[in-house]
mmCIF file of C-alpha atoms in Angstrom:
data_model
loop_
_atom_site.group_PDB
_atom_site.id
_atom_site.type_symbol
_atom_site.label_atom_id
_atom_site.label_comp_id
_atom_site.label_asym_id
_atom_site.label_seq_id
_atom_site.Cartn_x
_atom_site.Cartn_y
_atom_site.Cartn_z
ATOM 1 C CA UNK E 1344 24.613 -4.684 -3.042
ATOM 2 C CA UNK E 1345 20.939 -5.085 -3.787
ATOM 3 C CA UNK E 1346 18.220 -2.775 -2.496
ATOM 4 C CA UNK E 1347 14.691 -3.787 -1.516
ATOM 5 C CA UNK E 1348 11.918 -1.294 -0.776
ATOM 6 C CA UNK E 1349 9.355 -2.774 1.620
ATOM 7 C CA UNK E 1350 5.662 -1.887 1.822
ATOM 8 C CA UNK E 1351 3.710 -2.025 5.095
ATOM 9 C CA UNK E 1352 1.384 -4.744 3.848
ATOM 10 C CA UNK E 1353 4.287 -7.200 3.656
ATOM 11 C CA UNK E 1354 4.082 -7.540 7.445
ATOM 12 C CA UNK E 1355 0.364 -7.301 8.066
ATOM 13 C CA UNK E 1356 -1.314 -8.965 5.084
ATOM 14 C CA UNK E 1357 -1.191 -12.551 6.321
ATOM 15 C CA UNK E 1358 -2.663 -13.875 3.082
ATOM 16 C CA UNK E 1359 0.746 -13.373 1.484
ATOM 17 C CA UNK E 1360 2.393 -16.513 2.967
ATOM 18 C CA UNK E 1361 5.842 -14.943 2.807
ATOM 19 C CA UNK E 1362 7.510 -17.747 4.749
ATOM 20 C CA UNK E 1363 8.808 -15.346 7.406
ATOM 21 C CA UNK E 1364 6.206 -16.225 10.038
ATOM 22 C CA UNK E 1365 2.571 -16.762 10.943
ATOM 23 C CA UNK E 1366 1.958 -13.334 12.491
ATOM 24 C CA UNK E 1367 3.375 -9.800 12.121
ATOM 25 C CA UNK E 1368 5.765 -10.116 15.080
ATOM 26 C CA UNK E 1369 7.299 -13.328 13.737
ATOM 27 C CA UNK E 1370 7.641 -11.803 10.287
ATOM 28 C CA UNK E 1371 9.337 -8.676 11.649
ATOM 29 C CA UNK E 1372 11.752 -10.643 13.865
ATOM 30 C CA UNK E 1373 12.778 -13.071 11.135
ATOM 31 C CA UNK E 1374 13.174 -10.367 8.496
ATOM 32 C CA UNK E 1375 15.229 -8.268 10.941
ATOM 33 C CA UNK E 1376 17.607 -11.176 11.566
ATOM 34 C CA UNK E 1377 18.045 -11.767 7.853
ATOM 35 C CA UNK E 1378 18.442 -8.047 7.131
ATOM 36 C CA UNK E 1379 21.284 -7.819 9.666
ATOM 37 C CA UNK E 1380 23.154 -10.694 8.022
ATOM 38 C CA UNK E 1381 22.642 -9.292 4.531
ATOM 39 C CA UNK E 1382 23.817 -5.847 5.582
ATOM 40 C CA UNK E 1383 26.874 -7.226 7.398
ATOM 41 C CA UNK E 1384 27.909 -9.250 4.355
ATOM 42 C CA UNK E 1385 27.108 -6.287 2.084
ATOM 43 C CA UNK E 1386 24.722 -8.380 0.013
ATOM 44 C CA UNK E 1387 21.519 -6.346 0.377
ATOM 45 C CA UNK E 1388 19.918 -3.444 2.202
ATOM 46 C CA UNK E 1389 16.262 -2.937 3.091
ATOM 47 C CA UNK E 1390 14.626 0.477 2.720
ATOM 48 C CA UNK E 1391 11.344 2.071 3.748
ATOM 49 C CA UNK E 1392 10.236 5.646 2.974
ATOM 50 C CA UNK E 1393 9.410 7.759 6.034
ATOM 51 C CA UNK E 1394 5.734 7.840 5.024
ATOM 52 C CA UNK E 1395 5.613 4.033 5.001
ATOM 53 C CA UNK E 1396 7.363 3.901 8.378
ATOM 54 C CA UNK E 1397 4.591 6.139 9.746
ATOM 55 C CA UNK E 1398 2.023 3.643 8.434
ATOM 56 C CA UNK E 1399 4.006 0.752 9.910
ATOM 57 C CA UNK E 1400 4.047 2.395 13.348
ATOM 58 C CA UNK E 1401 0.250 2.685 13.436
ATOM 59 C CA UNK E 1402 0.087 -1.122 13.555
ATOM 60 C CA UNK E 1403 2.659 -1.492 16.339
ATOM 61 C CA UNK E 1404 2.942 -0.495 19.981
ATOM 62 C CA UNK E 1405 5.147 2.582 20.440
ATOM 63 C CA UNK E 1406 7.353 0.683 22.890
ATOM 64 C CA UNK E 1407 7.614 -2.470 20.801
ATOM 65 C CA UNK E 1408 11.241 -3.607 20.961
ATOM 66 C CA UNK E 1409 10.632 -5.824 17.929
ATOM 67 C CA UNK E 1410 9.496 -2.887 15.802
ATOM 68 C CA UNK E 1411 12.215 -0.561 17.071
ATOM 69 C CA UNK E 1412 14.972 -3.087 16.365
ATOM 70 C CA UNK E 1413 13.641 -3.571 12.855
ATOM 71 C CA UNK E 1414 13.525 0.174 12.218
ATOM 72 C CA UNK E 1415 17.120 0.582 13.395
ATOM 73 C CA UNK E 1416 18.232 -2.237 11.091
ATOM 74 C CA UNK E 1417 16.689 -0.977 7.856
ATOM 75 C CA UNK E 1418 17.409 2.338 6.159
ATOM 76 C CA UNK E 1419 14.636 4.916 6.344
ATOM 77 C CA UNK E 1420 14.863 7.176 3.311
ATOM 78 C CA UNK E 1421 12.442 9.497 1.585
ATOM 79 C CA UNK E 1422 12.710 9.693 -2.213
ATOM 80 C CA UNK E 1423 14.650 12.575 -3.744
ATOM 81 C CA UNK E 1424 11.642 14.047 -5.526
ATOM 82 C CA UNK E 1425 13.572 17.123 -6.662
ATOM 83 C CA UNK E 1426 15.952 15.191 -8.895
ATOM 84 C CA UNK E 1427 14.337 11.905 -9.936
ATOM 85 C CA UNK E 1428 13.022 11.909 -13.517
ATOM 86 C CA UNK E 1429 10.171 9.992 -15.155
ATOM 87 C CA UNK E 1430 8.674 9.859 -18.614
ATOM 88 C CA UNK E 1431 5.973 12.489 -19.122
ATOM 89 C CA UNK E 1432 3.789 9.733 -20.610
ATOM 90 C CA UNK E 1433 3.378 8.263 -17.121
ATOM 91 C CA UNK E 1434 1.818 11.455 -15.819
ATOM 92 C CA UNK E 1435 -0.524 11.750 -18.781
ATOM 93 C CA UNK E 1436 -1.741 8.249 -17.969
ATOM 94 C CA UNK E 1437 -2.054 9.103 -14.267
ATOM 95 C CA UNK E 1438 -4.100 12.247 -14.916
ATOM 96 C CA UNK E 1439 -6.286 10.532 -17.523
ATOM 97 C CA UNK E 1440 -7.063 7.637 -15.211
ATOM 98 C CA UNK E 1441 -7.719 9.992 -12.271
ATOM 99 C CA UNK E 1442 -10.251 11.849 -14.418
ATOM 100 C CA UNK E 1443 -12.061 8.704 -15.565
ATOM 101 C CA UNK E 1444 -12.163 7.294 -12.037
ATOM 102 C CA UNK E 1445 -13.506 10.585 -10.683
ATOM 103 C CA UNK E 1446 -16.249 10.585 -13.320
ATOM 104 C CA UNK E 1447 -17.124 6.985 -12.520
ATOM 105 C CA UNK E 1448 -17.309 7.875 -8.820
ATOM 106 C CA UNK E 1449 -19.716 10.712 -9.628
ATOM 107 C CA UNK E 1450 -21.923 8.363 -11.650
ATOM 108 C CA UNK E 1451 -22.067 5.920 -8.757
ATOM 109 C CA UNK E 1452 -22.938 8.692 -6.290
ATOM 110 C CA UNK E 1453 -25.790 9.860 -8.536
ATOM 111 C CA UNK E 1454 -27.070 6.307 -8.924
ATOM 112 C CA UNK E 1455 -27.013 5.609 -5.175
ATOM 113 C CA UNK E 1456 -28.628 8.986 -4.394
ATOM 114 C CA UNK E 1457 -31.488 8.061 -6.724
ATOM 115 C CA UNK E 1458 -31.855 4.691 -4.987
ATOM 116 C CA UNK E 1459 -31.867 6.373 -1.572
ATOM 117 C CA UNK E 1460 -34.598 8.767 -2.677
ATOM 118 C CA UNK E 1461 -36.797 5.896 -3.835
ATOM 119 C CA UNK E 1462 -36.216 3.938 -0.626
ATOM 120 C CA UNK E 1463 -37.184 6.925 1.540
ATOM 121 C CA UNK E 1464 -40.408 7.720 -0.347
ATOM 122 C CA UNK E 1465 -43.337 7.559 2.043
ATOM 123 C CA UNK E 1466 -41.108 7.104 5.098
ATOM 124 C CA UNK E 1467 -41.206 10.638 6.475
ATOM 125 C CA UNK E 1468 -42.241 9.509 9.968
ATOM 126 C CA UNK E 1469 -39.259 7.268 10.667
ATOM 127 C CA UNK E 1470 -37.563 7.615 14.042
ATOM 128 C CA UNK E 1471 -33.939 8.740 14.047
ATOM 129 C CA UNK E 1472 -32.756 5.180 14.730
ATOM 130 C CA UNK E 1473 -34.899 3.659 11.968
ATOM 131 C CA UNK E 1474 -33.789 6.382 9.571
ATOM 132 C CA UNK E 1475 -30.125 5.684 10.311
ATOM 133 C CA UNK E 1476 -30.651 1.951 9.827
ATOM 134 C CA UNK E 1477 -32.468 2.443 6.532
ATOM 135 C CA UNK E 1478 -30.111 4.998 5.037
ATOM 136 C CA UNK E 1479 -27.065 3.279 6.544
ATOM 137 C CA UNK E 1480 -27.441 0.360 4.137
ATOM 138 C CA UNK E 1481 -27.375 2.770 1.205
ATOM 139 C CA UNK E 1482 -24.409 4.724 2.579
ATOM 140 C CA UNK E 1483 -22.375 1.547 3.055
ATOM 141 C CA UNK E 1484 -23.158 0.515 -0.501
ATOM 142 C CA UNK E 1485 -22.052 3.932 -1.747
ATOM 143 C CA UNK E 1486 -18.782 3.768 0.177
ATOM 144 C CA UNK E 1487 -17.886 0.325 -1.130
ATOM 145 C CA UNK E 1488 -18.721 1.032 -4.770
ATOM 146 C CA UNK E 1489 -17.064 4.460 -4.664
ATOM 147 C CA UNK E 1490 -13.926 2.956 -3.156
ATOM 148 C CA UNK E 1491 -13.814 0.276 -5.844
ATOM 149 C CA UNK E 1492 -14.241 2.864 -8.587
ATOM 150 C CA UNK E 1493 -11.715 5.403 -7.346
ATOM 151 C CA UNK E 1494 -9.100 3.510 -5.341
ATOM 152 C CA UNK E 1495 -8.910 -0.148 -6.366
ATOM 153 C CA UNK E 1496 -5.817 -0.961 -8.439
ATOM 154 C CA UNK E 1497 -4.723 2.681 -8.239
ATOM 155 C CA UNK E 1498 -2.346 4.907 -6.277
ATOM 156 C CA UNK E 1499 -4.405 6.285 -3.422
ATOM 157 C CA UNK E 1500 -1.760 7.918 -1.220
ATOM 158 C CA UNK E 1501 1.540 9.786 -1.320
ATOM 159 C CA UNK E 1502 3.043 6.850 0.587
ATOM 160 C CA UNK E 1503 2.250 4.572 -2.366
ATOM 161 C CA UNK E 1504 4.039 6.960 -4.704
ATOM 162 C CA UNK E 1505 6.995 7.230 -2.300
ATOM 163 C CA UNK E 1506 7.556 3.478 -2.603
ATOM 164 C CA UNK E 1507 7.664 3.623 -6.383
ATOM 165 C CA UNK E 1508 9.833 6.738 -6.633
ATOM 166 C CA UNK E 1509 12.323 5.415 -4.074
ATOM 167 C CA UNK E 1510 12.543 2.082 -5.899
ATOM 168 C CA UNK E 1511 13.259 3.988 -9.119
ATOM 169 C CA UNK E 1512 15.848 6.217 -7.458
ATOM 170 C CA UNK E 1513 17.737 3.293 -5.900
ATOM 171 C CA UNK E 1514 17.175 0.926 -8.818
ATOM 172 C CA UNK E 1515 15.830 -1.407 -6.144
ATOM 173 C CA UNK E 1516 13.161 -4.095 -6.034
ATOM 174 C CA UNK E 1517 9.707 -3.154 -4.812
ATOM 175 C CA UNK E 1518 8.191 -5.603 -2.298
ATOM 176 C CA UNK E 1519 4.425 -5.141 -1.979
ATOM 177 C CA UNK E 1520 1.148 -7.035 -2.205
ATOM 178 C CA UNK E 1521 -0.820 -3.896 -3.085
ATOM 179 C CA UNK E 1522 -2.213 -4.383 -6.599
ATOM 180 C CA UNK E 1523 -2.331 -0.654 -7.283
ATOM 181 C CA UNK E 1524 1.288 -0.095 -6.233
ATOM 182 C CA UNK E 1525 2.402 -3.119 -8.252
ATOM 183 C CA UNK E 1526 0.515 -1.990 -11.356
ATOM 184 C CA UNK E 1527 1.786 1.566 -11.225
ATOM 185 C CA UNK E 1528 5.282 0.427 -10.325
ATOM 186 C CA UNK E 1529 5.294 -1.410 -13.643
ATOM 187 C CA UNK E 1530 4.019 1.669 -15.455
ATOM 188 C CA UNK E 1531 6.787 3.755 -13.859
ATOM 189 C CA UNK E 1532 9.285 1.055 -14.820
ATOM 190 C CA UNK E 1533 10.567 -0.098 -11.423
ATOM 191 C CA UNK E 1534 11.848 -3.551 -10.531
ATOM 192 C CA UNK E 1535 9.712 -5.789 -8.339
ATOM 193 C CA UNK E 1536 9.762 -9.114 -6.569
ATOM 194 C CA UNK E 1537 6.762 -11.096 -5.374
ATOM 195 C CA UNK E 1538 6.242 -11.039 -1.606
ATOM 196 C CA UNK E 1539 5.948 -14.831 -1.789
ATOM 197 C CA UNK E 1540 9.391 -15.167 -3.415
ATOM 198 C CA UNK E 1541 11.110 -12.451 -1.379
ATOM 199 C CA UNK E 1542 12.470 -14.761 1.333
ATOM 200 C CA UNK E 1543 13.813 -17.182 -1.267
ATOM 201 C CA UNK E 1544 15.647 -14.300 -2.953
ATOM 202 C CA UNK E 1545 17.233 -13.165 0.314
ATOM 203 C CA UNK E 1546 18.283 -16.697 1.246
ATOM 204 C CA UNK E 1547 19.965 -17.106 -2.138
ATOM 205 C CA UNK E 1548 21.983 -13.937 -1.507
ATOM 206 C CA UNK E 1549 23.343 -15.417 1.723
ATOM 207 C CA UNK E 1550 24.444 -18.695 0.140
#
């Protein structure tokens, strides 16, 4: 019986073209139907960590029957972080990359602060609104560049790590379109399947 660990973005990133539907509700309904058949025939089981379920719920209405039926069909399981083991080399890489990203973020902040200072020279008499408009452009630039430096292609939440650790624990396939989760899943040595090919894989299990 195969195991698949599903990320939130599978349902809400419509650029994926998963073949399950044109909107989140269609995707959830169709995946639920397939998950029921797979579970009944003992071919596959779908999992989501509790942290990912919490993310999933923020996109759905609390009373959504579609969401509730899906969540009662899959298995919600947090990873057993007390007993799962990984190579120490992975954590050296994680810490080293965290350090370099943090340093890069600091460099960007210093650069943008310098730009902001130059922009504001001679503008002491700006109204509050004009000040916010002027500095707002700089702040937005800082946020975007800082995010790219520190979060892009990286693990930026415990939920991301939960996906990877659970996939490792269950020897299951990770289903995500998040580049950071995919990259680090490979570093941690977990199995994966493209979100685009996921439906095809499930259909083949039912044949």
